[in-house]
Tab-separated table of C-alpha atoms in Angstrom:
chain	number	residue	atom	x	y	z
W	1	MET	CA	24.101	-77.899	29.264
W	2	PHE	CA	22.188	-74.630	29.361
W	3	SER	CA	20.145	-75.583	32.418
W	4	ARG	CA	23.362	-75.458	34.477
W	5	LEU	CA	24.143	-71.882	33.511
W	6	PRO	CA	23.680	-69.385	36.346
W	7	VAL	CA	21.040	-67.124	34.838
W	8	THR	CA	19.846	-66.324	38.360
W	9	VAL	CA	23.099	-64.690	39.472
W	10	PRO	CA	22.071	-61.044	38.992
W	11	PRO	CA	20.049	-60.265	42.133
W	12	PRO	CA	16.598	-58.733	41.776
W	13	LEU	CA	17.775	-55.283	42.881
W	14	LEU	CA	20.479	-55.254	40.202
W	15	LEU	CA	17.927	-56.274	37.592
W	16	GLN	CA	15.551	-53.547	38.775
W	17	ALA	CA	18.297	-50.932	38.563
W	18	LEU	CA	19.346	-52.129	35.115
W	19	ALA	CA	15.724	-52.151	33.927
W	20	GLN	CA	15.398	-48.435	34.706
W	21	ILE	CA	18.161	-47.499	32.293
W	22	LYS	CA	16.822	-46.894	28.808
W	23	ASP	CA	18.459	-48.893	26.018
W	24	SER	CA	19.707	-45.660	24.438
W	25	ASP	CA	21.465	-44.652	27.689
W	26	TRP	CA	23.519	-47.813	28.208
W	27	HIS	CA	26.697	-46.517	26.629
W	28	ASN	CA	26.544	-43.298	28.633
W	29	HIS	CA	26.412	-45.216	31.934
W	30	PHE	CA	28.980	-47.964	31.427
W	31	ASN	CA	32.531	-48.274	30.119
W	32	ARG	CA	32.140	-50.033	26.772
W	33	ASP	CA	35.763	-51.208	26.601
W	34	TYR	CA	35.335	-53.205	29.811
W	35	TYR	CA	32.546	-55.198	28.201
W	36	SER	CA	34.363	-55.868	24.905
W	37	GLY	CA	32.493	-53.571	22.572
W	38	GLU	CA	28.932	-52.657	21.790
W	39	PHE	CA	26.041	-54.447	23.421
W	40	GLU	CA	22.434	-54.791	22.383
W	41	GLY	CA	20.142	-53.985	25.290
W	42	ARG	CA	19.824	-55.090	28.901
W	43	GLU	CA	19.929	-58.841	28.322
W	44	ASP	CA	23.191	-58.590	26.375
W	45	PHE	CA	24.674	-56.298	29.026
W	46	ILE	CA	23.631	-58.620	31.882
W	47	ALA	CA	25.011	-61.699	30.109
W	48	ARG	CA	28.330	-59.983	29.322
W	49	ARG	CA	28.646	-58.741	32.871
W	50	LEU	CA	27.838	-62.198	34.224
W	51	GLY	CA	30.428	-63.724	31.900
W	52	LYS	CA	33.013	-61.196	33.065
W	53	LEU	CA	32.221	-61.886	36.749
W	54	LEU	CA	32.609	-65.622	36.169
W	55	GLN	CA	35.880	-65.060	34.300
W	56	LEU	CA	37.241	-62.868	37.104
W	57	GLY	CA	36.088	-65.413	39.687
W	58	THR	CA	38.068	-68.139	37.944
W	59	GLU	CA	41.135	-65.913	37.631
W	60	HIS	CA	41.019	-65.010	41.330
W	61	CYS	CA	40.503	-68.625	42.386
W	62	ARG	CA	43.584	-69.616	40.404
W	63	GLU	CA	45.713	-66.700	41.578
W	64	PHE	CA	44.817	-66.943	45.255
W	65	THR	CA	44.070	-70.677	45.482
W	66	GLY	CA	40.433	-69.845	46.014
W	67	LEU	CA	37.555	-72.198	46.588
W	68	ALA	CA	34.645	-72.159	44.149
W	69	ILE	CA	31.267	-73.271	45.504
W	70	ASN	CA	28.302	-74.075	43.283
W	71	TYR	CA	24.925	-72.790	44.469
W	72	HIS	CA	23.639	-76.373	44.481
W	73	GLU	CA	26.245	-77.301	47.126
W	74	LEU	CA	24.672	-74.895	49.617
W	75	PRO	CA	24.001	-74.973	52.481
W	76	GLY	CA	25.890	-78.273	52.945
W	77	ALA	CA	29.229	-76.818	51.824
W	78	MET	CA	29.045	-74.354	54.706
W	79	GLU	CA	29.523	-77.144	57.219
W	80	GLY	CA	32.180	-78.982	55.210
W	81	ARG	CA	34.512	-77.482	52.641
W	82	LEU	CA	33.993	-73.860	53.644
W	83	ALA	CA	34.678	-74.498	57.323
W	84	GLY	CA	38.000	-76.089	56.388
W	85	PHE	CA	38.751	-73.375	53.856
W	86	PHE	CA	38.484	-70.673	56.522
W	87	ALA	CA	40.341	-72.817	59.096
W	88	LEU	CA	37.565	-72.507	61.678
W	89	SER	CA	37.956	-74.120	65.073
W	90	ALA	CA	35.219	-76.418	66.401
W	91	GLU	CA	33.828	-73.563	68.508
W	92	GLN	CA	33.841	-71.168	65.553
W	93	ARG	CA	32.119	-73.753	63.356
W	94	THR	CA	29.333	-74.100	65.911
W	95	LEU	CA	28.829	-70.331	66.082
W	96	VAL	CA	29.085	-69.616	62.385
W	97	PHE	CA	27.070	-72.537	61.094
W	98	SER	CA	24.240	-72.476	63.624
W	99	ALA	CA	22.393	-70.253	61.166
W	100	VAL	CA	23.380	-72.131	58.013
W	101	HIS	CA	19.853	-73.240	57.179
W	102	GLN	CA	18.359	-69.758	57.605
W	103	HIS	CA	17.337	-67.679	54.627
W	104	ALA	CA	20.053	-65.027	54.211
W	105	LYS	CA	17.631	-62.227	53.323
W	106	GLN	CA	14.873	-63.278	55.731
W	107	PRO	CA	16.498	-64.945	58.782
W	108	ALA	CA	13.149	-65.952	60.283
W	109	GLU	CA	12.623	-68.285	57.308
W	110	THR	CA	14.361	-71.538	56.372
W	111	PHE	CA	16.578	-71.556	53.277
W	112	VAL	CA	14.840	-73.094	50.264
W	113	ALA	CA	16.537	-73.312	46.864
W	114	ASP	CA	14.636	-71.211	44.344
W	115	SER	CA	16.852	-71.214	41.255
W	116	GLU	CA	14.487	-73.361	39.160
W	117	GLY	CA	11.670	-70.831	39.326
W	118	LYS	CA	14.017	-67.960	38.573
W	119	GLN	CA	15.463	-69.780	35.563
W	120	GLN	CA	11.954	-70.292	34.194
W	121	GLU	CA	11.389	-66.528	34.429
W	122	ALA	CA	14.411	-65.768	32.207
W	123	SER	CA	13.441	-64.562	28.745
W	124	ALA	CA	14.522	-66.389	25.600
W	125	ARG	CA	16.733	-63.402	24.720
W	126	LEU	CA	18.466	-63.507	28.117
W	127	ARG	CA	19.035	-67.250	27.748
W	128	GLU	CA	20.518	-66.715	24.285
W	129	CYS	CA	22.848	-63.974	25.544
W	130	VAL	CA	23.917	-65.999	28.587
W	131	GLU	CA	24.698	-68.959	26.323
W	132	CYS	CA	26.818	-66.690	24.133
W	133	TRP	CA	28.690	-64.672	26.783
W	134	ALA	CA	28.632	-66.652	30.038
W	135	HIS	CA	28.754	-70.309	28.986
W	136	GLY	CA	32.542	-70.459	28.442
W	137	PRO	CA	33.463	-68.595	31.646
W	138	TYR	CA	30.956	-70.690	33.632
W	139	GLU	CA	32.425	-73.943	32.322
W	140	ALA	CA	35.954	-72.728	33.193
W	141	LEU	CA	34.867	-71.934	36.756
W	142	GLU	CA	33.061	-75.278	37.076
W	143	GLN	CA	36.192	-77.032	35.842
W	144	TRP	CA	38.209	-75.250	38.545
W	145	ARG	CA	35.609	-76.119	41.184
W	146	THR	CA	35.454	-79.813	40.353
W	147	ALA	CA	39.244	-80.098	40.043
W	148	SER	CA	39.770	-78.457	43.433
W	149	CYS	CA	37.026	-80.383	45.292
W	150	GLY	CA	39.192	-83.308	46.317
W	151	LYS	CA	42.460	-81.442	46.689
W	152	GLY	CA	41.705	-79.792	50.020
W	153	ALA	CA	41.969	-76.339	48.445
W	154	CYS	CA	43.035	-73.828	51.037
W	155	SER	CA	43.125	-70.061	50.899
W	156	ARG	CA	46.305	-68.114	51.587
W	157	TRP	CA	44.408	-66.381	54.395
W	158	ALA	CA	43.567	-69.644	56.144
W	159	ALA	CA	47.078	-71.020	55.636
W	160	GLU	CA	48.619	-67.924	57.250
W	161	ARG	CA	46.401	-68.005	60.354
W	162	PRO	CA	47.999	-69.221	63.607
């Protein structure tokens, strides 16, 4: 089960910024109540924050009939479910998805999935914290995603468009 957890979600810049904060300074920089109490270092903070983001993602998907996409569905979902979700016309689909296979951060390069390598870089402590704090919220979001896959989930925004 653990291999499916999104330990690669925090982008490198976020991790770099978090790494510069000394362990003793964590409570001075962040609202402890938001993260449900005391935390033990960067890995615990990252895992709790990831869990909270996943929880909020699930709540927003439910409230606004959102569409959850798993990283492993990309870039294929861009041409299928996402195009329908945003109610794009044929012309808009051609424009928007002409760049779907480009690397988002380096457009001159082709998109290549790199989550496996990033997961291998995660420390044992980070994996333990992610299992503790993000596993439940991740499973809830995955449950929403798989349940909504065949239902033609549509956003309120797309439904309201002319």
